[in-house]
Coordinates of C-alpha atoms in Angstrom, one line a residue:
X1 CA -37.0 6.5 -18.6
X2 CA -36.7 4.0 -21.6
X3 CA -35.6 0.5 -22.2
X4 CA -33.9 -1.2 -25.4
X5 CA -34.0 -5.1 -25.2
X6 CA -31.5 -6.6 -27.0
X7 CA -32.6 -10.0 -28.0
X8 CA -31.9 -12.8 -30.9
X9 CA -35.3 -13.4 -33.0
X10 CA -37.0 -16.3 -32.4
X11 CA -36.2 -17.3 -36.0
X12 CA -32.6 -16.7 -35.7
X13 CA -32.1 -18.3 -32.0
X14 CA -33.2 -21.7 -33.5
X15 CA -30.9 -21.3 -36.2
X16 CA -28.2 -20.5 -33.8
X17 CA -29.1 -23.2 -31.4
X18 CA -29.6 -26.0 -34.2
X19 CA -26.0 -25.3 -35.6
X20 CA -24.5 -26.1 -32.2
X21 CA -23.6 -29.6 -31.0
X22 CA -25.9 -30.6 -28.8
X23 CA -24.0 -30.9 -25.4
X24 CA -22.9 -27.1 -26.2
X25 CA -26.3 -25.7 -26.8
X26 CA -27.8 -27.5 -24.0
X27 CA -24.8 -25.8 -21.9
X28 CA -25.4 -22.4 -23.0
X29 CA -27.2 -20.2 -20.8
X30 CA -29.5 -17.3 -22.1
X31 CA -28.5 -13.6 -21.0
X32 CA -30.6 -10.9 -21.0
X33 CA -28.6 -7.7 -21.9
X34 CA -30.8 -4.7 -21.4
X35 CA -29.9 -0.8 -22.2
X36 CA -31.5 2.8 -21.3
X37 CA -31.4 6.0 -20.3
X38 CA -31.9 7.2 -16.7
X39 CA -33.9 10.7 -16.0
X40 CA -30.5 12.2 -15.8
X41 CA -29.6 11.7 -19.4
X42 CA -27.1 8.9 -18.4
X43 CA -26.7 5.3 -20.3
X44 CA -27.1 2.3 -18.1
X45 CA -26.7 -1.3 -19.4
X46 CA -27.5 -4.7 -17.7
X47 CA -26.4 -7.9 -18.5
X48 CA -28.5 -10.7 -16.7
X49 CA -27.9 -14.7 -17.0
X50 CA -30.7 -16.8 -17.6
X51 CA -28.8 -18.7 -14.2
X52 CA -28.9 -15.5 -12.4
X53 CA -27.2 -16.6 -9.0
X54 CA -28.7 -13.4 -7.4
X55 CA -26.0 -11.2 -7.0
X56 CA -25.7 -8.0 -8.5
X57 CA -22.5 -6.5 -9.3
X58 CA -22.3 -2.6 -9.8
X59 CA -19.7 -1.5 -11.9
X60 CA -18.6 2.2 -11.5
X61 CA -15.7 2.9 -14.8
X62 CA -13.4 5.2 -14.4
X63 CA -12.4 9.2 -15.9
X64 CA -13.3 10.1 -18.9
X65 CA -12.5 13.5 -19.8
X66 CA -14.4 16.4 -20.8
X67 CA -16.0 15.5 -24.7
X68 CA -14.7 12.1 -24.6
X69 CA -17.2 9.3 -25.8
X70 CA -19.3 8.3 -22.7
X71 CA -20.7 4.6 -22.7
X72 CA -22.2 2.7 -20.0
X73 CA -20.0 0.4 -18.6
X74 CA -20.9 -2.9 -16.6
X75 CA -17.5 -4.8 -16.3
X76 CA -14.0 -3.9 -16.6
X77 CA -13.2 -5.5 -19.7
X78 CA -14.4 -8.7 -22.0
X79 CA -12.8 -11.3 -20.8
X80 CA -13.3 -10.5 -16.8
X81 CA -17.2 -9.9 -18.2
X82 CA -17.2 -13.5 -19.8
X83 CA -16.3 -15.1 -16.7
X84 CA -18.5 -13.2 -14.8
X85 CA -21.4 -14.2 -16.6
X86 CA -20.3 -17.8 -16.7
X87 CA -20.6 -17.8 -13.1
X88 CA -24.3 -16.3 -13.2
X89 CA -23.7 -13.0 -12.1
X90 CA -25.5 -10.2 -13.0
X91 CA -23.9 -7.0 -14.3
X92 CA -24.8 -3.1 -14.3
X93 CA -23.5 -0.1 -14.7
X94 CA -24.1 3.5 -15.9
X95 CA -22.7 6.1 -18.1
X96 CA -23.0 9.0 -15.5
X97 CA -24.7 11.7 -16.9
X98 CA -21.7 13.7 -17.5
X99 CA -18.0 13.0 -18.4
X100 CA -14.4 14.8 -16.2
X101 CA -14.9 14.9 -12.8
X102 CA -18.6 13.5 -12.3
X103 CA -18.7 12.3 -8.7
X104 CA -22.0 14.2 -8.3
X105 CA -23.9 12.7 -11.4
X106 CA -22.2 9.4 -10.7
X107 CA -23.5 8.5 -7.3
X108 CA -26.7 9.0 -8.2
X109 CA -26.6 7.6 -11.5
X110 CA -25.0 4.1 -9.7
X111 CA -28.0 4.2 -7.3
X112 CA -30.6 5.0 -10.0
X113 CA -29.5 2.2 -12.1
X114 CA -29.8 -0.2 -9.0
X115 CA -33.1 0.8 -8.8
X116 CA -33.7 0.3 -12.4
X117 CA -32.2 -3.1 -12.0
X118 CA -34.7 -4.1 -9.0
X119 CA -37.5 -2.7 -11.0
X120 CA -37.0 -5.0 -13.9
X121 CA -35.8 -8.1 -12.4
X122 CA -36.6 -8.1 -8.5
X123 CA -34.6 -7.9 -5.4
X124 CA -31.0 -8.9 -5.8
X125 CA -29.7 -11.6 -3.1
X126 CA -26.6 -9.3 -2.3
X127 CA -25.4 -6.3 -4.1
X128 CA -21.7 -5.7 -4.3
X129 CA -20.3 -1.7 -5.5
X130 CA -16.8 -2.1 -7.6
X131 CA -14.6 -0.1 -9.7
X132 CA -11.4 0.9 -11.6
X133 CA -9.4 3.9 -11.3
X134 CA -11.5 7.2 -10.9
X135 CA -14.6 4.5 -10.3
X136 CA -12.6 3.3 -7.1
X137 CA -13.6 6.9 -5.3
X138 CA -17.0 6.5 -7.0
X139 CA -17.7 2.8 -5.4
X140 CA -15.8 4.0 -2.2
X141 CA -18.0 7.3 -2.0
X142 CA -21.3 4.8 -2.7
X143 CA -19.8 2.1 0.5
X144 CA -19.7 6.1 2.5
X145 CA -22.9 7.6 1.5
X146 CA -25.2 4.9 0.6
X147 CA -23.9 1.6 2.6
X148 CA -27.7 0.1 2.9
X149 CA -27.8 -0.2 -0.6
X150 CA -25.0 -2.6 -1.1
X151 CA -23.4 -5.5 1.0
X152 CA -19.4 -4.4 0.2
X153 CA -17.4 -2.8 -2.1
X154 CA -14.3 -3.6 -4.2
X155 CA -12.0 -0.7 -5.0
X156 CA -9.6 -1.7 -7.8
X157 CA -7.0 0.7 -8.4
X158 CA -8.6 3.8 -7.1
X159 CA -8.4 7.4 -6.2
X160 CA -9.3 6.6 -2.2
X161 CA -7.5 9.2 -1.5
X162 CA -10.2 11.3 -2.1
X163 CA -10.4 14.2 -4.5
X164 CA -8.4 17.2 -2.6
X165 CA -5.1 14.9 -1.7
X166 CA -5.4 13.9 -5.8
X167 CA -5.3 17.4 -7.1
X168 CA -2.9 18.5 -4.3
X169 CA -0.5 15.2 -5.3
X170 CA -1.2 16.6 -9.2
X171 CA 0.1 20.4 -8.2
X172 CA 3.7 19.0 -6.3
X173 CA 5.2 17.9 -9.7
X174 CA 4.6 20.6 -11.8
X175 CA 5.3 23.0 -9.6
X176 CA 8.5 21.1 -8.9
X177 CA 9.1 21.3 -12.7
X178 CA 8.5 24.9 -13.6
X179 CA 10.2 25.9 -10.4
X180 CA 13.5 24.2 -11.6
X181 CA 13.0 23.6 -14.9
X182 CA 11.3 26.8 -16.0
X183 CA 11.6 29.5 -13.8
X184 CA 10.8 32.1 -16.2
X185 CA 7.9 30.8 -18.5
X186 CA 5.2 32.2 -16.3
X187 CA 3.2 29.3 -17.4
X188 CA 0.0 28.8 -14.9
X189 CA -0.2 25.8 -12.8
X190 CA -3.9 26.7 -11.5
X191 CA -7.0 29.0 -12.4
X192 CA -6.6 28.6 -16.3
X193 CA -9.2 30.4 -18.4
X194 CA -10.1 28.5 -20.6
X195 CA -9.1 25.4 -22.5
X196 CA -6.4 27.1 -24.8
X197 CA -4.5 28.5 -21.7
X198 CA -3.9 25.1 -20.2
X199 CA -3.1 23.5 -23.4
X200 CA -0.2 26.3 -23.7
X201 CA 0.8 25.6 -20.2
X202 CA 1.2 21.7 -21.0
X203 CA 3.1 22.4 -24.1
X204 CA 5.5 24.7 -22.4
X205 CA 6.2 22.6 -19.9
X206 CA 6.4 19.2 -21.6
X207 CA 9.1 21.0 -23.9
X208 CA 11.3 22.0 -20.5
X209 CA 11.1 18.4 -19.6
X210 CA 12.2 17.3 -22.5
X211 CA 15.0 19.5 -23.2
X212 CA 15.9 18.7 -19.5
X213 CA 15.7 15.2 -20.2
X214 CA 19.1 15.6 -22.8
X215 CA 21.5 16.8 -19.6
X216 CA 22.2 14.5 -16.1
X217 CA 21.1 17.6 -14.5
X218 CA 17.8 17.7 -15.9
X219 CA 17.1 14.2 -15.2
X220 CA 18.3 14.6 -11.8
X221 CA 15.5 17.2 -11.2
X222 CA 13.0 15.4 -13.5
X223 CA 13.3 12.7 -10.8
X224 CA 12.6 15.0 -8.2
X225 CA 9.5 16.2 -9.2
X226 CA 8.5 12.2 -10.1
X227 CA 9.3 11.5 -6.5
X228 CA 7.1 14.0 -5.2
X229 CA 4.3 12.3 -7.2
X230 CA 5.5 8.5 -5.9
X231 CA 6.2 7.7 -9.9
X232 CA 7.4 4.1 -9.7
X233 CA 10.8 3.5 -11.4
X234 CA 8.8 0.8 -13.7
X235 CA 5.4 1.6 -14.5
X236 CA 4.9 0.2 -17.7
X237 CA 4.4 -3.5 -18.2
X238 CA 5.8 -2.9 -22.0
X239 CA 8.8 -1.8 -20.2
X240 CA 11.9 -4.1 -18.8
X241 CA 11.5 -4.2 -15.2
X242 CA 14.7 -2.4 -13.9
X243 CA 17.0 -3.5 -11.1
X244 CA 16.6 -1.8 -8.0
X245 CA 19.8 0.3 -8.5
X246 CA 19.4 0.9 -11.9
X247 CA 18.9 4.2 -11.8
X248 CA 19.3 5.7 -15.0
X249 CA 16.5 3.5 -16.2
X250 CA 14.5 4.1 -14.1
X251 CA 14.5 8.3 -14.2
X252 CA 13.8 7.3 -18.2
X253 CA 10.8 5.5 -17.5
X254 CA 9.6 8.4 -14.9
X255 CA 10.2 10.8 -17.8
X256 CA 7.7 8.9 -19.8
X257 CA 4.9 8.9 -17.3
X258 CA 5.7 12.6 -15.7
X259 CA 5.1 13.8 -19.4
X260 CA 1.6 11.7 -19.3
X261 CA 1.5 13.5 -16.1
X262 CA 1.4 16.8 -17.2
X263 CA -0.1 16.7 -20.7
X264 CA -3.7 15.4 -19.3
X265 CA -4.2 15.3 -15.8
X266 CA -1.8 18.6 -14.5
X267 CA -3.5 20.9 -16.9
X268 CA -6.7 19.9 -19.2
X269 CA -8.5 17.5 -16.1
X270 CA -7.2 20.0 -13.9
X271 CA -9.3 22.4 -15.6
X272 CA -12.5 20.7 -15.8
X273 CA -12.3 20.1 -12.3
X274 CA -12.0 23.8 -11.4
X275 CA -15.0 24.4 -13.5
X276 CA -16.9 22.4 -11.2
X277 CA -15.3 23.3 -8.2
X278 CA -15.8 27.0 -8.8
X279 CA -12.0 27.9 -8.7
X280 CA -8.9 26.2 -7.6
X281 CA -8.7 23.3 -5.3
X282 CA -5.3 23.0 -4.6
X283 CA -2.5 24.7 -2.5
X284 CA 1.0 24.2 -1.5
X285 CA 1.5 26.9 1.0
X286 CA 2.9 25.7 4.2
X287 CA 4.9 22.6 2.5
X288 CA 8.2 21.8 2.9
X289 CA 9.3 19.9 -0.3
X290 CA 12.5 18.7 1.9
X291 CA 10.4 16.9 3.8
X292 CA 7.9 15.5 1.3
X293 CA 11.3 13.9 -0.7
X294 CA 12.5 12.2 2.7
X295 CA 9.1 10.1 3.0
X296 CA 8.9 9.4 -0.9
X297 CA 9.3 6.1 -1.8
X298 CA 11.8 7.1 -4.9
X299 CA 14.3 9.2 -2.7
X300 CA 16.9 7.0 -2.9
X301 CA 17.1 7.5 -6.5
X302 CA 16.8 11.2 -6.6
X303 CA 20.0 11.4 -4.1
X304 CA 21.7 8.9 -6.3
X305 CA 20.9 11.0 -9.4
X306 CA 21.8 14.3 -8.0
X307 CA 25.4 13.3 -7.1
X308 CA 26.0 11.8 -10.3
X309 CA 25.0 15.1 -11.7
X310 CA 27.6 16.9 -9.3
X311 CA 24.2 19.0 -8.6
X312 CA 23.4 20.1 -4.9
X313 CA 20.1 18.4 -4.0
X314 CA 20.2 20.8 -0.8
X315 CA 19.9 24.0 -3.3
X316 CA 17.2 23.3 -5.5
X317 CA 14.7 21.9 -2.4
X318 CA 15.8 25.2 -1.2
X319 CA 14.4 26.6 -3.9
X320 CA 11.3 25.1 -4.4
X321 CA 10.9 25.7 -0.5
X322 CA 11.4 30.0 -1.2
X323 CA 9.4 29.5 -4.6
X324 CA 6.4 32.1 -4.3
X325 CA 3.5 29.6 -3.5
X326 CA -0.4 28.6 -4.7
X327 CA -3.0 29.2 -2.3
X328 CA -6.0 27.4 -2.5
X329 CA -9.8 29.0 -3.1
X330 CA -11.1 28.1 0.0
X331 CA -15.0 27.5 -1.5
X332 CA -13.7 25.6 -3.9
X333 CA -11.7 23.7 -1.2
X334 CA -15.0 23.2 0.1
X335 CA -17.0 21.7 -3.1
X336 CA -14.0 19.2 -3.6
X337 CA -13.9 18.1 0.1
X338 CA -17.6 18.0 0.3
X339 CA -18.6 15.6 -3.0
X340 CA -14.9 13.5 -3.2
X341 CA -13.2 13.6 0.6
X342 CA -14.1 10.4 2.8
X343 CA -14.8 10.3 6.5
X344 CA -13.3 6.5 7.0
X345 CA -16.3 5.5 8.4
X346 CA -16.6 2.0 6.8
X347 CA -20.6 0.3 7.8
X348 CA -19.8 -2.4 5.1
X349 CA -16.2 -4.6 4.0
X350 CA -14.5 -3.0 1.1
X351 CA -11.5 -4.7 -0.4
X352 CA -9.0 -2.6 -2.3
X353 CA -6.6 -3.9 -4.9
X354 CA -3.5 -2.0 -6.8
X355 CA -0.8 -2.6 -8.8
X356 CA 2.2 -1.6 -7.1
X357 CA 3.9 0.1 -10.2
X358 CA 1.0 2.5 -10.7
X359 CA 2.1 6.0 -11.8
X360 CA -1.7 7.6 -12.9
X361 CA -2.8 6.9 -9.4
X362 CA 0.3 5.7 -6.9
X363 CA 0.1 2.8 -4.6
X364 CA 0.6 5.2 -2.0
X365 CA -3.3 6.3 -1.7
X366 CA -3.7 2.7 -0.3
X367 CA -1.7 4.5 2.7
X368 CA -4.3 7.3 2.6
X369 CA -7.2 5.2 2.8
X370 CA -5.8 3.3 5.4
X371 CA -5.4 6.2 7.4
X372 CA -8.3 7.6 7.1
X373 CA -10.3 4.2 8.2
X374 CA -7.7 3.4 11.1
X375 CA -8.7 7.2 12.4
X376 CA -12.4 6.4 11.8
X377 CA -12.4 2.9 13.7
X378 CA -13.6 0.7 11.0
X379 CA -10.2 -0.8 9.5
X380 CA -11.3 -4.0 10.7
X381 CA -14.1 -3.8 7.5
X382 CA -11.0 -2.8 5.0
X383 CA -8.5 -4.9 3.4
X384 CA -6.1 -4.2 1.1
X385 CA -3.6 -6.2 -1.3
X386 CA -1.4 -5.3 -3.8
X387 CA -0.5 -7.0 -7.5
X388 CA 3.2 -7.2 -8.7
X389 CA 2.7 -5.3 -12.4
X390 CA 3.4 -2.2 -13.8
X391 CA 1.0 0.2 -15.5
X392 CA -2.6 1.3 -14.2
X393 CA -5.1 -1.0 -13.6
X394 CA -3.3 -3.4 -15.1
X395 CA -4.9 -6.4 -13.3
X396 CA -5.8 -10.0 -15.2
X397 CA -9.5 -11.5 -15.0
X398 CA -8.0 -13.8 -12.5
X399 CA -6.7 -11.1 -10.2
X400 CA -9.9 -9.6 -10.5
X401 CA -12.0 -12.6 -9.8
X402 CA -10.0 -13.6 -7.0
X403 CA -10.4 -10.1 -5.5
X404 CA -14.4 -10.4 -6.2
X405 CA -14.7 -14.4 -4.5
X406 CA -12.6 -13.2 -1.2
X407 CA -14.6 -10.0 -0.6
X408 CA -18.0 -12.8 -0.8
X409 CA -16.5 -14.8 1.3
X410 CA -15.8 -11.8 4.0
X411 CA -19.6 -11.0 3.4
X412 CA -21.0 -14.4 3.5
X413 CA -19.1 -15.5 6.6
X414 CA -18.6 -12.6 8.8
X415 CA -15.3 -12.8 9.0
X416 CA -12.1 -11.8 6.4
X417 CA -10.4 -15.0 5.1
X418 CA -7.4 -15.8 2.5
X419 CA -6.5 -11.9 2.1
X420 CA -3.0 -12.7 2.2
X421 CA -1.0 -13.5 -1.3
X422 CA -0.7 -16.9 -1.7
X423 CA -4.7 -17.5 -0.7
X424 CA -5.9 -14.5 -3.1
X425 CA -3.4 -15.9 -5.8
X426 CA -4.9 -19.9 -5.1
X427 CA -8.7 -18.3 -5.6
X428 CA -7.4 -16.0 -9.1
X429 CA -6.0 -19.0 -10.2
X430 CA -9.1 -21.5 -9.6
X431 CA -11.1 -18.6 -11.0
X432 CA -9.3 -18.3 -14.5
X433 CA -6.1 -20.4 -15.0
X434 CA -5.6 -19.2 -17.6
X435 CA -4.4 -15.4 -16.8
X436 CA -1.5 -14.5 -14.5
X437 CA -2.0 -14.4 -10.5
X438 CA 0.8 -12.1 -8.9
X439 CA -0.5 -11.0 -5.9
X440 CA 2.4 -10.4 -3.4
X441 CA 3.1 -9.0 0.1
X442 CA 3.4 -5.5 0.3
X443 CA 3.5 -2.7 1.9
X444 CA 3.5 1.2 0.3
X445 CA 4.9 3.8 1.4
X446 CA 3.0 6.4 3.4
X447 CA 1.1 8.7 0.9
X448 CA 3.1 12.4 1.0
X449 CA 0.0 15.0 1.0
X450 CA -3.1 12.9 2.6
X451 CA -6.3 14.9 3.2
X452 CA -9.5 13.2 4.5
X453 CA -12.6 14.2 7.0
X454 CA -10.7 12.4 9.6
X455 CA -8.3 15.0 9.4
X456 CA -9.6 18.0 7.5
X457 CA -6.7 20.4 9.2
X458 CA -4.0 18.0 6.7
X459 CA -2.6 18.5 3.5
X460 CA 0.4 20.2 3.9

């Protein structure tokens, strides 16, 4: 293992020091930012306060596909990081030693780092596990599998569905798309061999969608297969948030994130993960796509859509219900299950935050997790609240401090207080008011394909 410290020269401190006023430079504090490499070949960084107030915050980042540049991480971005440090609190977080879907390096790389922290700079007063996006299943997994090692967990627009729903949730729209879109392409939606193969398939079908995309039939069934997916009708915060009824709009801004949808995660991710797994993950044998529309939280809109296309909705679920289906590999059912499903057994609080107008990673696997902890007995440790913006992750420092300042108080006083909207929006905005609060009451939809230890006999 080796250390880097990154610190001024004496020389060049006193410079810096001597051209500040001196009520600034008596106010600024001294942090310690420290980098390395753990056994496993992964980066860590550590950024430490000289007014450490002895909590440790341990930041899991989120997916970063296959050959993509891989960092270490300690904060979400700048700005929240500022704050943080302002406020004395230390900050770590690794690289993970590889890059796609890393769950097994990442764990231990969080925990190793932890140690490496301790070693360094003594025992932490409390240690808290967060995490954005593919990070929310690694800090969930770390609250599962390693609870004595942190005091709570904050889970900030994550995959807590767990690995098999994800890649289940990932299959339903495509297959909705080549099914009714094209029938004949004899693209693959699973078991690609190699890189090339699932780039093809991408570009085949992102060229049916938008050719489809030109008719009111195709958007009609482009909506379909976002509703099977719970793609929010505004999911960009660039984009004009639509009225409730506006549904052409809406379908548009679908199109946009379904073709996100399948030129990265559907096909090239999809792929990566396989590799690891040993073989595909995913099935839809056994569903009944009728039924999956009915619970989706879009429906409305596909029914609307389809009669303004004078297209029978009733036909084409037919035929994605007498479509020949996927069936899953069961070992590599097994791998996924075993390193990225969660059991719901909660020893520690964990608060989750989402934007409700997620399309990468829907709302809806709030639903999931909730399930899954209600069937375990321990919702009482897991809150959840929800932030009115569109887009993925797309939370302000304030959100996310507020977030971070109730889940201390639930571990500091035993007892969950101010999780509803107006407290969590009073503690963002006391945090940093100078970044939005829009924390709001909510409620998602259940999520349409959950599978969890709880219930290991789900899926379908």
């Amino acid at each position: 293992m080796t250390t880097r410290t990154r610190t001024a020269s004496a020389l060049a401190l006193l410079l810096a020091v001597a051209a500040l006023p001196t009520s600034a430079a008596a106010a600024a504090p001294e942090t310690s930012h420290i980098e390395g490499q753990l056994p496993s070949g992964a980066a860590y960084m550590m950024d430490v306060p000289a007014d450490w107030n002895g909590t440790v915050l341990l930041f899991s980042h989120g997916y970063r596909p296959k050959g993509a540049p891989n960092p270490a991480q300690n904060a979400p971005d700048d700005s929240t990081k500022s704050l943080l440090l302002k406020q004395g609190y230390a900050l770590v977080g690794s690289s993970y030693a590889s890059t796609g879907w890393a769950v097994t390096d990442a764990v231990p790389d969080q925990l190793a780092t932890l140690a490496t922290f301790k070693d360094r700079f003594g025992a932490a007063r409390r240690t808290i596990a967060w995490g954005q996006s593919y990070g929310g299943l690694v800090t969930t997994a770390l609250a599962e599998r390693a609870p004595r090692r942190i005091d709570g967990s904050l889970a900030m627009c994550g995959l807590v569905h767990g690995g098999v729903a994800n890649w289940n949730n990932t299959l339903d729209p495509v297959f909705a798309l080549k099914t009714l879109l094209a029938p004949d392409s004899g693209i693959p939606l699973v078991d690609f061999p190699d890189q090339a193969a699932a780039t093809d398939a991408a570009n085949t079908l992102t060229s049916a969608v938008d050719s489809a995309q030109a008719t009111a039939a195709g958007r009609a069934r482009i909506a379909l297969a976002a509703a099977l997916h719970n793609i929010p009708g505004w999911n960009d915060p660039s984009q004009p948030r639509p009225a409730e009824t506006d549904w052409d709009s809406r379908e548009a801004n679908q199109y946009g994130a379904l073709k996100g949808l399948v030129q990265l995660p559907a096909f090239s991710w999809r792929l990566e993960a396989e590799t690891r797994a040993g073989g595909n993950m995913s099935w839809n044998t056994g569903v009944d796509y009728a039924r999956l529309l009915g619970k989706s939280s879009v429906h409305k809109e596909v029914t609307a859509l389809y009669k303004k296309a004078g297209l029978s909705l009733r036909a084409d679920l037919a035929s994605l219900n007498k479509a020949p289906r996927i069936a899953a590999d069961p070992s590599a059912v097994a791998w996924m299950s075993g390193t990225s499903a969660f059991t719901g057994k909660l020893t520690k609080p964990q608060l989750d935050i989402h934007t409700i107008g997620d399309a990468l990673v829907p709302v809806q696997t709030e639903s999931a997790l909730k399930r899954t902890v209600t069937a375990a007995g321990t919702s009482a440790l897991l809150r959840q609240a929800y932030v009115d913006n569109a887009g993925h992750c797309t939370f302000s420092p304030a959100e996310q401090l507020g977030a971070l300042h109730t889940l201390e108080d639930r571990i500091g006083t035993g007892k969950w207080r101010g999780t509803d909207a107006a407290s969590l929006n009073s503690r963002a905005t006391a945090a940093d008011p100078t970044t939005p609060a829009r924390y709001v009451t909510y409620r998602p939809t259940p999520y349409l394909r959950p599978y969890d230890l709880a219930h290991p006999g789900d899926g379908r």
